[in-house]
PDB file of N, CA and C in Angstrom:
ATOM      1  N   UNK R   1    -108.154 -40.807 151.645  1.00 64.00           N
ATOM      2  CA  UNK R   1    -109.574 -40.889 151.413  1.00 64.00           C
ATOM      3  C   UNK R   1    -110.199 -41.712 152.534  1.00 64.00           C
ATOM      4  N   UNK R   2    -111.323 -41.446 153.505  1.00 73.00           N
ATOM      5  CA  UNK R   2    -111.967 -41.948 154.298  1.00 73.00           C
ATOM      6  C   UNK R   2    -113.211 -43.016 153.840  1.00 73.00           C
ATOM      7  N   UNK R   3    -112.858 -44.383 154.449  1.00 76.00           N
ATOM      8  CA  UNK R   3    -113.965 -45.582 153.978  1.00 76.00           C
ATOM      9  C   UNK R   3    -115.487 -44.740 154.343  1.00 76.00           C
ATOM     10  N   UNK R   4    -116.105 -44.857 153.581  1.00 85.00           N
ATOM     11  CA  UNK R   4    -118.044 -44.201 153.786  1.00 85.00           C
ATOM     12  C   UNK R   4    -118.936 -45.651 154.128  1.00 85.00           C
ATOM     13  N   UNK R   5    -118.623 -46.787 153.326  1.00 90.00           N
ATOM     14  CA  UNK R   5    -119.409 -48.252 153.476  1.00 90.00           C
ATOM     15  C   UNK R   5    -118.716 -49.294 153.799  1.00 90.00           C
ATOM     16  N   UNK R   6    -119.421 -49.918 154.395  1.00 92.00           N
ATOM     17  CA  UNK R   6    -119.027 -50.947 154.922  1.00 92.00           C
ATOM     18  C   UNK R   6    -118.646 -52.322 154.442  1.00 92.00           C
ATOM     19  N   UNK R   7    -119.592 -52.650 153.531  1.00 95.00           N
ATOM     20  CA  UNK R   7    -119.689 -53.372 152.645  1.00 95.00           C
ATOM     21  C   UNK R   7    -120.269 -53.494 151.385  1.00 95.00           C
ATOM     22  N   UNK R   8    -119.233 -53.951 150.542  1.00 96.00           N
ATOM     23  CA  UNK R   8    -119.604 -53.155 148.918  1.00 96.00           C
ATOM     24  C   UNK R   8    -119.045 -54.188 148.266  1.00 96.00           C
ATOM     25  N   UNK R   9    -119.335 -54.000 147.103  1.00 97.00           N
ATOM     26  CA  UNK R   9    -119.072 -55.262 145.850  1.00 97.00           C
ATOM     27  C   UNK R   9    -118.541 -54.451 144.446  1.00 97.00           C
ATOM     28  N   UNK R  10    -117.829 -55.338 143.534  1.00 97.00           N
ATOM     29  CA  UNK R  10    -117.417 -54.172 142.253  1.00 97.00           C
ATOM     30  C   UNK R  10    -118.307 -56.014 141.894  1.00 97.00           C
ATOM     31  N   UNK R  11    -118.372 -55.906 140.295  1.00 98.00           N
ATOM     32  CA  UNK R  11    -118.783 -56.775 139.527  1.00 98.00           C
ATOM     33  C   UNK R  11    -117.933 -56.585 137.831  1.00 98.00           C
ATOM     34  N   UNK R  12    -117.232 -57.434 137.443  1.00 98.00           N
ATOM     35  CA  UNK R  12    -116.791 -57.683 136.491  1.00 98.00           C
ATOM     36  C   UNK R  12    -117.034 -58.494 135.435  1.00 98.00           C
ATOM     37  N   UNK R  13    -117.859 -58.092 134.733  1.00 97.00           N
ATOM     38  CA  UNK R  13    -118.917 -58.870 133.668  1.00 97.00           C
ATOM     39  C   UNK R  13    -118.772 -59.504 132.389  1.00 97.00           C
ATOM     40  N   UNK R  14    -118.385 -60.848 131.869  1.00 97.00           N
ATOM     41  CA  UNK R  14    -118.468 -61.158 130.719  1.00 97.00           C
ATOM     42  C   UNK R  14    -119.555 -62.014 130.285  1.00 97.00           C
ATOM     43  N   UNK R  15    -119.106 -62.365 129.067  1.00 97.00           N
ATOM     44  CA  UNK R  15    -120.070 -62.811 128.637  1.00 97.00           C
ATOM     45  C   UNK R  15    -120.375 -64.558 129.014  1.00 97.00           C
ATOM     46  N   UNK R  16    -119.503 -65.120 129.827  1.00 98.00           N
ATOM     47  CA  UNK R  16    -119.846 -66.310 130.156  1.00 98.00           C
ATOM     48  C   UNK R  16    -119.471 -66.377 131.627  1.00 98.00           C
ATOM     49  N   UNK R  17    -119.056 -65.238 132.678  1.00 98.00           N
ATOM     50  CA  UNK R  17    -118.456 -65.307 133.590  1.00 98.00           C
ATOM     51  C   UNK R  17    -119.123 -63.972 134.050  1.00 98.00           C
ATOM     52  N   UNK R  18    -119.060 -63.953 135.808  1.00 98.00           N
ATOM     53  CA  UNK R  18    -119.198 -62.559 136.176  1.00 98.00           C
ATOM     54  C   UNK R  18    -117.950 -62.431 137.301  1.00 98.00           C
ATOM     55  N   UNK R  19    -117.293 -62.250 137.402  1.00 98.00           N
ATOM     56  CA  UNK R  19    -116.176 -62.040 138.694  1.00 98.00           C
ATOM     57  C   UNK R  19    -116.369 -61.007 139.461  1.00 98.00           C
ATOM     58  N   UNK R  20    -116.714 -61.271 140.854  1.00 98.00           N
ATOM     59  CA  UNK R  20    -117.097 -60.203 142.221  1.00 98.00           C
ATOM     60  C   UNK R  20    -115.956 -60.102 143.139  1.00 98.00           C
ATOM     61  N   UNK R  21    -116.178 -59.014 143.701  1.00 98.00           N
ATOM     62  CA  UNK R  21    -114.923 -59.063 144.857  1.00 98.00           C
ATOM     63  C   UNK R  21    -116.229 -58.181 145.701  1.00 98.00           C
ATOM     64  N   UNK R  22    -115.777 -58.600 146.906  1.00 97.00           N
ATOM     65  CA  UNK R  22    -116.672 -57.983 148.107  1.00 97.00           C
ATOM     66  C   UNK R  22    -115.418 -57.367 149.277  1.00 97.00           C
ATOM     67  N   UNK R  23    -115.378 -56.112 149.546  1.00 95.00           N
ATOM     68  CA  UNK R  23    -114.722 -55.627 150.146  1.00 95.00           C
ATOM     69  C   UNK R  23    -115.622 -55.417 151.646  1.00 95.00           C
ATOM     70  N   UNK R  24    -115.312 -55.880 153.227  1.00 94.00           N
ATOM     71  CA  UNK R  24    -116.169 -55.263 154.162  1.00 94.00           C
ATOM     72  C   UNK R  24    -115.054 -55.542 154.967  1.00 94.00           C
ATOM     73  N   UNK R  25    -115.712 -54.520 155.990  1.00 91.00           N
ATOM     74  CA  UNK R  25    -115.078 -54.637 157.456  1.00 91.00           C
ATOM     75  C   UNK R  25    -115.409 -53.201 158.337  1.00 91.00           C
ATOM     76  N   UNK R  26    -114.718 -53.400 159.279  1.00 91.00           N
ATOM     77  CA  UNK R  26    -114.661 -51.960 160.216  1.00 91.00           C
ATOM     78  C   UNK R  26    -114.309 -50.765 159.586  1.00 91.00           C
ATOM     79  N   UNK R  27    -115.529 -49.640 159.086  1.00 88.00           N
ATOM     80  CA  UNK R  27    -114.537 -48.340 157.984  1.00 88.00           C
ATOM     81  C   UNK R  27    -113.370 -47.813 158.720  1.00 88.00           C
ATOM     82  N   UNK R  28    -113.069 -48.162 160.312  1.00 90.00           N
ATOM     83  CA  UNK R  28    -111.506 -47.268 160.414  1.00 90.00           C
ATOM     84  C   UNK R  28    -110.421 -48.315 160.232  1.00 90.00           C
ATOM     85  N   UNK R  29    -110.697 -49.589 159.929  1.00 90.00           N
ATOM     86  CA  UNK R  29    -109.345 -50.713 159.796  1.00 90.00           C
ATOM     87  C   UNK R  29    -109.393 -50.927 157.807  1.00 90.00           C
ATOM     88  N   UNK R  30    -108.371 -51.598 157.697  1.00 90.00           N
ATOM     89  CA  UNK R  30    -108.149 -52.202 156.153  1.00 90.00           C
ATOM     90  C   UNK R  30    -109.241 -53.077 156.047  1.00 90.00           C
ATOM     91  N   UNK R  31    -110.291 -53.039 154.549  1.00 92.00           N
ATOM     92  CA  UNK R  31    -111.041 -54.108 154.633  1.00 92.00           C
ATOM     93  C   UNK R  31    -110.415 -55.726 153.985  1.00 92.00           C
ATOM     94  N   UNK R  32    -111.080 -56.196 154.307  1.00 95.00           N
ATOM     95  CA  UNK R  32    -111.031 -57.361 154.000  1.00 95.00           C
ATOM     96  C   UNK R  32    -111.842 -57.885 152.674  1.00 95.00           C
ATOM     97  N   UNK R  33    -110.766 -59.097 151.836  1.00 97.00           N
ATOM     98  CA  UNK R  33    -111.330 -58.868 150.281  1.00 97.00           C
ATOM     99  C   UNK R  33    -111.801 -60.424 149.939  1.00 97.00           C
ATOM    100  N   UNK R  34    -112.233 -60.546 149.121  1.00 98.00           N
ATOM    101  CA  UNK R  34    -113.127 -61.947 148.861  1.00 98.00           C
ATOM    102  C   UNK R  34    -113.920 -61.909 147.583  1.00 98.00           C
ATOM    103  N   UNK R  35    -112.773 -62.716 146.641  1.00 98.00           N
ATOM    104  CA  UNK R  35    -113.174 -62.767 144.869  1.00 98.00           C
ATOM    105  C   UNK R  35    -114.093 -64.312 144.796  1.00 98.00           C
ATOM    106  N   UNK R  36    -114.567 -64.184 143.555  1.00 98.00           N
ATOM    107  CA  UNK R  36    -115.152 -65.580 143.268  1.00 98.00           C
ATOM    108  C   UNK R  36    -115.772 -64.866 142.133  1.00 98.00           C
ATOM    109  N   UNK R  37    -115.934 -66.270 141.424  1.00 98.00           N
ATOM    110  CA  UNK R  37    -116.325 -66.277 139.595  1.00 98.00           C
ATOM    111  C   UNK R  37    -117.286 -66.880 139.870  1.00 98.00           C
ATOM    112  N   UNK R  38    -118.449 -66.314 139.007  1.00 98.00           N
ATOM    113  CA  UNK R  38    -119.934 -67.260 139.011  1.00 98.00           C
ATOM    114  C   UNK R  38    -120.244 -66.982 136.975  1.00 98.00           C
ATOM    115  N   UNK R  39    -120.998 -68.095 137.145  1.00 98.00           N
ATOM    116  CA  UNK R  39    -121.181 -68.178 135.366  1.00 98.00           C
ATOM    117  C   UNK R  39    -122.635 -67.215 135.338  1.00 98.00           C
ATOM    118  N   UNK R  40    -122.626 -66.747 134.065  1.00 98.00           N
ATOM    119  CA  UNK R  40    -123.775 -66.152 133.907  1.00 98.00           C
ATOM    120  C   UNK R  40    -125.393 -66.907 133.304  1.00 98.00           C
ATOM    121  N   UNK R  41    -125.496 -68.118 133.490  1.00 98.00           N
ATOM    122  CA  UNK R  41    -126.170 -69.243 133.760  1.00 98.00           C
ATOM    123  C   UNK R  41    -127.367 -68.623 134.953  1.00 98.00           C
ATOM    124  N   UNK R  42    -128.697 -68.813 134.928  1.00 98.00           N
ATOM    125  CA  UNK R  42    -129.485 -68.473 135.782  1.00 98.00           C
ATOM    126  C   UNK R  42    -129.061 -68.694 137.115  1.00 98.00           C
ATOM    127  N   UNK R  43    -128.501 -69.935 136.817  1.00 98.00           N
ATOM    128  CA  UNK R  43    -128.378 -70.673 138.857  1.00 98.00           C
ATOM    129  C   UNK R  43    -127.172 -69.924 138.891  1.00 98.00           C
ATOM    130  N   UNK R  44    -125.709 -69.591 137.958  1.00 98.00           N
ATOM    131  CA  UNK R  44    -124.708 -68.831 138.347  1.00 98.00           C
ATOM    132  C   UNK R  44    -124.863 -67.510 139.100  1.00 98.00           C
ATOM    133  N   UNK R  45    -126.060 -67.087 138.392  1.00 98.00           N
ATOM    134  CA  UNK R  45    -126.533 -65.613 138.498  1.00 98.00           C
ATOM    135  C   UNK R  45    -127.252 -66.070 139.935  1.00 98.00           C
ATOM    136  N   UNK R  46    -128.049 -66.240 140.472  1.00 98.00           N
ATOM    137  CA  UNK R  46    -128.683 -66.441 141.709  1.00 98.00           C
ATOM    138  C   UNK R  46    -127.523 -67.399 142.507  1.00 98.00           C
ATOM    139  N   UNK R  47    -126.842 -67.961 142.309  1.00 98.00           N
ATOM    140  CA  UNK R  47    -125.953 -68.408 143.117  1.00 98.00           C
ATOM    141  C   UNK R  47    -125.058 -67.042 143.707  1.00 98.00           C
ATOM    142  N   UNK R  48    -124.950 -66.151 142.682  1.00 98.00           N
ATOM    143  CA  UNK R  48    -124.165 -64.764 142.573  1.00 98.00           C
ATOM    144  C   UNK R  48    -124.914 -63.899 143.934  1.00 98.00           C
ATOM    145  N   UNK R  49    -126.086 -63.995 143.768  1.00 97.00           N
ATOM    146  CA  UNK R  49    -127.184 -63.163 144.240  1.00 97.00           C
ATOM    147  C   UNK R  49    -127.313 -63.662 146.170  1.00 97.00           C
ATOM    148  N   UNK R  50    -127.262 -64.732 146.112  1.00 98.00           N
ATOM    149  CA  UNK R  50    -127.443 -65.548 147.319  1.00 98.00           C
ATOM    150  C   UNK R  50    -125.658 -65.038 148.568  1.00 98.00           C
ATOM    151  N   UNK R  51    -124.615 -65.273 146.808  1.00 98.00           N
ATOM    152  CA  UNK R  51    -122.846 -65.255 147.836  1.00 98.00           C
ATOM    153  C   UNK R  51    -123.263 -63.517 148.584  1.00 98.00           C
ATOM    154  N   UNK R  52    -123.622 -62.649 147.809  1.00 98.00           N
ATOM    155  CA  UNK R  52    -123.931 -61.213 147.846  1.00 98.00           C
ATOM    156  C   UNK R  52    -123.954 -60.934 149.209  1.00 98.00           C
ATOM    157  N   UNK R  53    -125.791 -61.963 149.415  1.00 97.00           N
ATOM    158  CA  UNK R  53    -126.690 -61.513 150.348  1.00 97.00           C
ATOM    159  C   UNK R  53    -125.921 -61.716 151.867  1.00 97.00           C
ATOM    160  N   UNK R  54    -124.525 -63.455 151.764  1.00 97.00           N
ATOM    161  CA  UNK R  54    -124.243 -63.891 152.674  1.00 97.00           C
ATOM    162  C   UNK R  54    -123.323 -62.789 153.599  1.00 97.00           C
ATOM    163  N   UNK R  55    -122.553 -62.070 152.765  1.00 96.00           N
ATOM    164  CA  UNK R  55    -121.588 -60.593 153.228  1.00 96.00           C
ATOM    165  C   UNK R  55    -122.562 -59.739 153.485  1.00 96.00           C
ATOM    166  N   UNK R  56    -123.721 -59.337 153.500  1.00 96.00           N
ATOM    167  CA  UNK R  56    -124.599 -58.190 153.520  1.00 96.00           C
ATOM    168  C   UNK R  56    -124.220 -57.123 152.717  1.00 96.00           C
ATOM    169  N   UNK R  57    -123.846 -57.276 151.577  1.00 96.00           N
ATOM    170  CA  UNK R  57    -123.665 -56.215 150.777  1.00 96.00           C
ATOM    171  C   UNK R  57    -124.535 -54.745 150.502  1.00 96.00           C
ATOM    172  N   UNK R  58    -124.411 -53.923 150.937  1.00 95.00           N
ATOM    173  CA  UNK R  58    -124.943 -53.048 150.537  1.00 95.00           C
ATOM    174  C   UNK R  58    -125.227 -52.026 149.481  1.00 95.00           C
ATOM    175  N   UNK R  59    -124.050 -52.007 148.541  1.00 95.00           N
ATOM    176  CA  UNK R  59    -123.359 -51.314 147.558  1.00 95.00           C
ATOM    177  C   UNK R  59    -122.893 -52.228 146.789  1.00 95.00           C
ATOM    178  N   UNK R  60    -123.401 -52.074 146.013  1.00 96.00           N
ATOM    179  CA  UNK R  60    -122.624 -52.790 144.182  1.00 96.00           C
ATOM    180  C   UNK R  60    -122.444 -52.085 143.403  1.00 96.00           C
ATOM    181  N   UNK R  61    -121.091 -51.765 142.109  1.00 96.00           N
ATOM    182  CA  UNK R  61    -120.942 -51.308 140.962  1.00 96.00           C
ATOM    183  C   UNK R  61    -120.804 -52.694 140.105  1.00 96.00           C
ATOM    184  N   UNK R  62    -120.582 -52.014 138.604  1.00 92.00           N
ATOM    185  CA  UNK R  62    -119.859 -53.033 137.730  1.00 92.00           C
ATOM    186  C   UNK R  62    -119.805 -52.246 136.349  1.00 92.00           C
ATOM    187  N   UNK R  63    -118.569 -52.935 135.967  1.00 83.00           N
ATOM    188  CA  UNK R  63    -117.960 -52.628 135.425  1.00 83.00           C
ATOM    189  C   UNK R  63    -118.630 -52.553 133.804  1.00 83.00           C
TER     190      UNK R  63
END
């Protein structure tokens, strides 16, 4: 299967936690991966929003 984005995010959602992984890099090399837990707390959530923006995410799912 051929990489399409560059940089993308999955989101794993509970109810007191959200766990992200941000996958980016060059689409013809292996990307590179980068987890972190943020609480679902306003500032968790915009703290969430801010780690996002720092990778340039373009693409998000969740789960």
């Amino acid at each position: 299967m051929d990489a399409m984005i560059e940089r993308c995010a999955g989101l794993d959602v509970h109810q007191e936690t959200v766990v992200a992984c941000v996958l980016f890099g060059p689409l013809d090399k292996r990307p590179k991966k980068v987890i972190e837990t943020f609480t679902t707390t306003t500032s968790g959530l915009l703290s969430l929003s801010d780690w996002l923006s720092s990778f340039k995410v373009t693409d998000v799912v969740m789960e």
